[in-house]
Every structure is written in C-alpha cells, then in structure tokens.
Short mmCIF file of C-alpha atoms in Angstrom, two decimals:
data_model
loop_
_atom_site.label_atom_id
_atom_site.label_comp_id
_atom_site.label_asym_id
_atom_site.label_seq_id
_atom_site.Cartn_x
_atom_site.Cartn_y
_atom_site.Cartn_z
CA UNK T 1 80.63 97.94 153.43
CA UNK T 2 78.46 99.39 155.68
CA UNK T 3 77.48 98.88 159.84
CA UNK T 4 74.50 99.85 161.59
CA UNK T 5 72.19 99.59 164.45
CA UNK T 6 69.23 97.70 164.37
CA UNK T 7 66.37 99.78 162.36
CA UNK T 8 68.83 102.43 160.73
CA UNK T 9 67.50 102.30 157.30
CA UNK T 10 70.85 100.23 155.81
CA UNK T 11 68.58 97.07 154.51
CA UNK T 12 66.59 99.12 152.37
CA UNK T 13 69.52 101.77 151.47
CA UNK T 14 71.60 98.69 150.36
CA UNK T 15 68.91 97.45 148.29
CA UNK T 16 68.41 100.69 146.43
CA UNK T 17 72.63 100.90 146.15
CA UNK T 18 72.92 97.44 145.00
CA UNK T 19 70.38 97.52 142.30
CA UNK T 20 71.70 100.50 141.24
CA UNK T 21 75.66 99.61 140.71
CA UNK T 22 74.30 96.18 139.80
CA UNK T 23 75.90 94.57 143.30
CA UNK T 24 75.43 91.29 145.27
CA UNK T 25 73.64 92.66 148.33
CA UNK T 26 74.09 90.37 151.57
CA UNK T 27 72.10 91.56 154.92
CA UNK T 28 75.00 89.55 157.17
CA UNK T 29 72.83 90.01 160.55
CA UNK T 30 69.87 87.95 158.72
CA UNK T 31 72.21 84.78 158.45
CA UNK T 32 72.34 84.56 162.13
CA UNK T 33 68.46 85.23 162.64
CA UNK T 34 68.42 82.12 160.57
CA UNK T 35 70.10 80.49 162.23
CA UNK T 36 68.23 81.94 165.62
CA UNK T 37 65.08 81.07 163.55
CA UNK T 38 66.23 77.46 163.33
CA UNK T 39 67.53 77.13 166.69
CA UNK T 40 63.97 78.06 168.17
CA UNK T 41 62.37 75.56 165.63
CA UNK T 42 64.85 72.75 165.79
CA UNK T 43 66.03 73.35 169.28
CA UNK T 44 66.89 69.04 169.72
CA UNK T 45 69.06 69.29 166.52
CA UNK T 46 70.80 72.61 167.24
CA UNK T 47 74.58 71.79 167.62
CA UNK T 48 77.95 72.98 165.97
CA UNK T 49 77.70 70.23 163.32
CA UNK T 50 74.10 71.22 162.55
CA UNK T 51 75.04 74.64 162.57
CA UNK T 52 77.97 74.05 159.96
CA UNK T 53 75.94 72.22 157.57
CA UNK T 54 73.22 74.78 157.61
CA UNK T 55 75.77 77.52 156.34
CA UNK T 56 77.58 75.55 153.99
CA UNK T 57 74.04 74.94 152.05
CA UNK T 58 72.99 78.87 152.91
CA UNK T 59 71.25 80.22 149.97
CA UNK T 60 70.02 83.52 149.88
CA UNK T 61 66.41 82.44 149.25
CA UNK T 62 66.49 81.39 152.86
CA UNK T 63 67.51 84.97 154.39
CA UNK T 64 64.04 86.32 152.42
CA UNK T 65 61.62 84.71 155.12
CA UNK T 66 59.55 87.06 156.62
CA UNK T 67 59.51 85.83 159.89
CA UNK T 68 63.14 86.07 160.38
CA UNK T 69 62.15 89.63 161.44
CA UNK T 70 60.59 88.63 164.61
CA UNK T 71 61.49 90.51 167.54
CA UNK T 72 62.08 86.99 169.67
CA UNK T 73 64.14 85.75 166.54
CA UNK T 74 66.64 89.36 167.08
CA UNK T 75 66.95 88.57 170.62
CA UNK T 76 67.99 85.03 170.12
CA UNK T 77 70.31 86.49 166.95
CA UNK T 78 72.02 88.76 168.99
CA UNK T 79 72.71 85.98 171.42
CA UNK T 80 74.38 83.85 168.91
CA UNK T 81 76.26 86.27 167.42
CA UNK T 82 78.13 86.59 170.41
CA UNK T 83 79.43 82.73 169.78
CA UNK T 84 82.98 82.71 168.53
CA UNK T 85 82.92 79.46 167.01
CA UNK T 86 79.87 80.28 165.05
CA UNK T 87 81.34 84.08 163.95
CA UNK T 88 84.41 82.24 162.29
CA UNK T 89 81.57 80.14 160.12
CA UNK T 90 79.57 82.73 159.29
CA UNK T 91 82.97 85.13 158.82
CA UNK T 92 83.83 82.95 155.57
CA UNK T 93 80.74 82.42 154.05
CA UNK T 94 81.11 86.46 154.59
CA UNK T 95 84.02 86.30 152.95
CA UNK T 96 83.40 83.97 150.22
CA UNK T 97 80.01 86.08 149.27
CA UNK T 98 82.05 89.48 149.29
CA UNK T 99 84.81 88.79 147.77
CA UNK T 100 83.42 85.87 144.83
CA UNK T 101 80.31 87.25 143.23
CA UNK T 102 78.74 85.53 139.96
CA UNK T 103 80.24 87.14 136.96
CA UNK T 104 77.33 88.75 136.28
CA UNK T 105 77.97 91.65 139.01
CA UNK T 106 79.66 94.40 139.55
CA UNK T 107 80.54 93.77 142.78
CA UNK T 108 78.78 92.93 146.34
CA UNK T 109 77.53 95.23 148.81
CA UNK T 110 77.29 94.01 152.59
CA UNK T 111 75.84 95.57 155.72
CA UNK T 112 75.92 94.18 159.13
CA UNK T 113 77.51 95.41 162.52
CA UNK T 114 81.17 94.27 161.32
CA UNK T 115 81.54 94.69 158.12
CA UNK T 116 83.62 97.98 157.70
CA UNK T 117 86.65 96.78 160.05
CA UNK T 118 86.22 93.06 160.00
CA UNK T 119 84.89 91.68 156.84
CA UNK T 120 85.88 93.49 154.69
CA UNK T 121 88.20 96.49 155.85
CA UNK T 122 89.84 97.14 151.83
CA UNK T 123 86.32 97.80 151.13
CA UNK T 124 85.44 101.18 148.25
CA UNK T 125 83.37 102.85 150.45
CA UNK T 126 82.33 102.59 153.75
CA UNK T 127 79.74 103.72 155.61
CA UNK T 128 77.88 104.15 159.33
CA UNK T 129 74.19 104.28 158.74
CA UNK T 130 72.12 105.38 162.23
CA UNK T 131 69.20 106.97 163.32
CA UNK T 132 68.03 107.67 166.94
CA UNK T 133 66.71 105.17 168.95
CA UNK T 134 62.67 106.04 169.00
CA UNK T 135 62.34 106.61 164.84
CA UNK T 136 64.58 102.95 164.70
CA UNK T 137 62.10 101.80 167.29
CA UNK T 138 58.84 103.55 165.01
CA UNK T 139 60.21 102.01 161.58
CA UNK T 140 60.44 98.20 163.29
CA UNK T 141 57.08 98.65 164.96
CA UNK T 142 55.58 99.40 161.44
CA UNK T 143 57.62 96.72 159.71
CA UNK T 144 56.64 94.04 162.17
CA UNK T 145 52.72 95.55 162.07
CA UNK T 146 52.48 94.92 158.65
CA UNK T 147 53.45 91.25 159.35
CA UNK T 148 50.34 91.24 161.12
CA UNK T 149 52.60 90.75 164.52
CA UNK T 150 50.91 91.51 167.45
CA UNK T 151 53.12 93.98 169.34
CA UNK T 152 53.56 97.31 171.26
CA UNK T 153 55.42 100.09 170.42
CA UNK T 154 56.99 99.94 174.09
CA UNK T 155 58.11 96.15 173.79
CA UNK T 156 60.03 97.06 170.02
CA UNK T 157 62.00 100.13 171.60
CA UNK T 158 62.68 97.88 174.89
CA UNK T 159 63.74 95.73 172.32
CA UNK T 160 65.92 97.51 169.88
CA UNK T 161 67.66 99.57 173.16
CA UNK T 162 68.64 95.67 173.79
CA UNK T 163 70.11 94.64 170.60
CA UNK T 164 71.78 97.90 171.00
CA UNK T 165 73.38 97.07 173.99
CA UNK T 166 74.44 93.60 172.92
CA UNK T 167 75.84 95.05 169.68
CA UNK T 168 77.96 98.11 171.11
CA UNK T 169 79.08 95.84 173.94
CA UNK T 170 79.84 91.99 172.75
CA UNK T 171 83.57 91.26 173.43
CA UNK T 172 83.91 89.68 169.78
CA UNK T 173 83.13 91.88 166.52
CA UNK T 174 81.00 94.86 168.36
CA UNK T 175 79.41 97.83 166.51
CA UNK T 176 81.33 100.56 165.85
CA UNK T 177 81.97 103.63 163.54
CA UNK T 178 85.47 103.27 162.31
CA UNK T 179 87.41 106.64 161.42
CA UNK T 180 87.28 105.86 157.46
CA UNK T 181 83.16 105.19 157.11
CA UNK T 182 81.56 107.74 155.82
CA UNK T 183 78.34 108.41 158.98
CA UNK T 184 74.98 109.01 157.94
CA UNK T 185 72.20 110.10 160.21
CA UNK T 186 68.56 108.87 158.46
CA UNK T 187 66.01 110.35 161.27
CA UNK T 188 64.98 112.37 159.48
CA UNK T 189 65.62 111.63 155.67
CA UNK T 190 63.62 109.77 153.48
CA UNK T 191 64.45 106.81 151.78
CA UNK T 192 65.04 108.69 148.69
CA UNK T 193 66.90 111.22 150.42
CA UNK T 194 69.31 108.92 151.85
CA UNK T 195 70.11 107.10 148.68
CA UNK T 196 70.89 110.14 146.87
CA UNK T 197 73.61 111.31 149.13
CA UNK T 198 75.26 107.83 149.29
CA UNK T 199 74.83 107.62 145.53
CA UNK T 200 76.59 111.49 145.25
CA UNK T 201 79.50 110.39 147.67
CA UNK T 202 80.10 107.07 145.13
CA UNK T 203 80.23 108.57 142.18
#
C-alpha cells in the first residue's frame, strides 16, 4: 500500500515493485481521472448511474490512456474525488482489485492518497512516497512535455500546489502519512535508487 502526493515518483516505483514480486499494480487516483476524463467528454451523460456502470466495466486497459495525465483532467479528478457517493464505488472496485487478484500473482500492489489507512490498512508494507513541491512540479512538466502538451512550468507547480491542497484538506479520505508507512523522500534519488531501498526494506 502506498500514498503520495501528486508527482512523488510512486507510479513508476510501483511499477518497478510490482514487476518485481510479480504483483497486480493499480494506480487508484487514475480511476477517477477517468472518470474526470469522461465527465469532460460526456458531460450530458455524466450522472450516478453513468458513473456506476462505467466502474463496474473498468478494465485496466482504460487507466493506460495517455491523456488521462492532463493537468485539466487532475483538477477535475481531484474534484470528484471529493464525492462521497462516488468514493464508496470506486472504494470496492478498490477492494475487489486488492484483495482478488488472478491466480497468476503474487499479490497486488496499490498506490493512491488512501490506500495505507483506508483501503487497505492490513496491508505487508506500507509506505509514504514524497518529494518537494518544485522537483514534483519539474517531473510533471517533463511528463506532460513529452505528450507534446503545451504548458508552462509555472501553470504545473500552480497546479500540483492545488491538488495538494485538495488532497491534504478534503473532509473524506485526505492524504496523510500514517504512523506504520514506512516515508520515503525521492528529491533527490533516482529511480533506481528508490527501488532499491523499498526492495531492501521488503525483503
């Protein structure tokens, strides 16, 4: 289980870990940029019922679309994410994914801003992956770049200081560092770096 702010490193840190121990990785914030993604598209359509149906057919094929790392598409996720009734839909497809994986792995791996306290507290290992704010905002900037996004560095870390905000803040589910995760600082690791010690601390 592992929480983080926006830009931390955990997507690609849970990629390495999960390939490694052979785990089902989930990126929970990407299900609701989805669904941010759809509500922007199919804005007419966009109700509870909608909603329901779209995470009942969730595959993880659609949490791989690029554009789903938009900076509008965070806004409008972090927005959302602050809806009860759509946290308690999204909390047991959570569920479902962490706790049922195919026989084929290991186990599952999820990072998000909840995880380590609300999804799934009996987790192995937990930990709180951050980084300060301007090398989050840096890494984004780059990311998006190579999307051929046009953007300034200025709008991503105006950005990402928002998300933060909404995250540490939201009434239901915020960010936090609980006492029994594990905190990693990545500002100034490299990816490499950072998957070592995690992979040390597991084994």
């Amino acid at each position: 289980a592992i929480d983080s702010p926006a830009a931390a490193g955990a997507g690609t840190l849970c990629k390495s870990i999960s390939k490694h121990y052979n785990l089902l990785y989930l990126d929970t914030g990407k299900i609701y940029r989805f669904l941010a993604f759809i509500k922007l598209r199919e804005r007419e359509k966009y109700n509870k019922r909608f909603i329901k149906k779209k995470i009942q057919n969730l595959k993880l094929k659609d949490l791989q679309n690029k554009k789903l790392l938009y900076n509008e598409i965070g806004t409008e996720a972090s927005l959302i994410a602050k809806d009860k009734t759509i946290r308690k839909l999204v909390h047991s497809f959570q569920l479902n994914f962490a706790y049922n994986p195919p026989k084929k792995y290991s186990g599952s791996c999820l990072d998000g801003r909840d995880i380590t306290y609300n999804i799934v507290p009996d987790a192995d290992f937990k930990f709180f992956i951050t980084a300060n704010v301007k090398t989050r905002a840096l890494r984004r900037y780059k990311e998006l770049k190579s999307l051929n996004k046009q953007i300034s560095y200025n709008e991503v870390l105006k950005s990402i200081k928002k998300r933060d905000k909404n995250d540490f803040n939201r009434k239901i589910a915020p960010l936090k560092k609980t006492r029994d995760s594990v905190l990693l600082n990545t500002s100034k690791l490299t990816k490499r770096a950072c998957f070592l010690k995690i992979k040390k601390i597991i084994d």
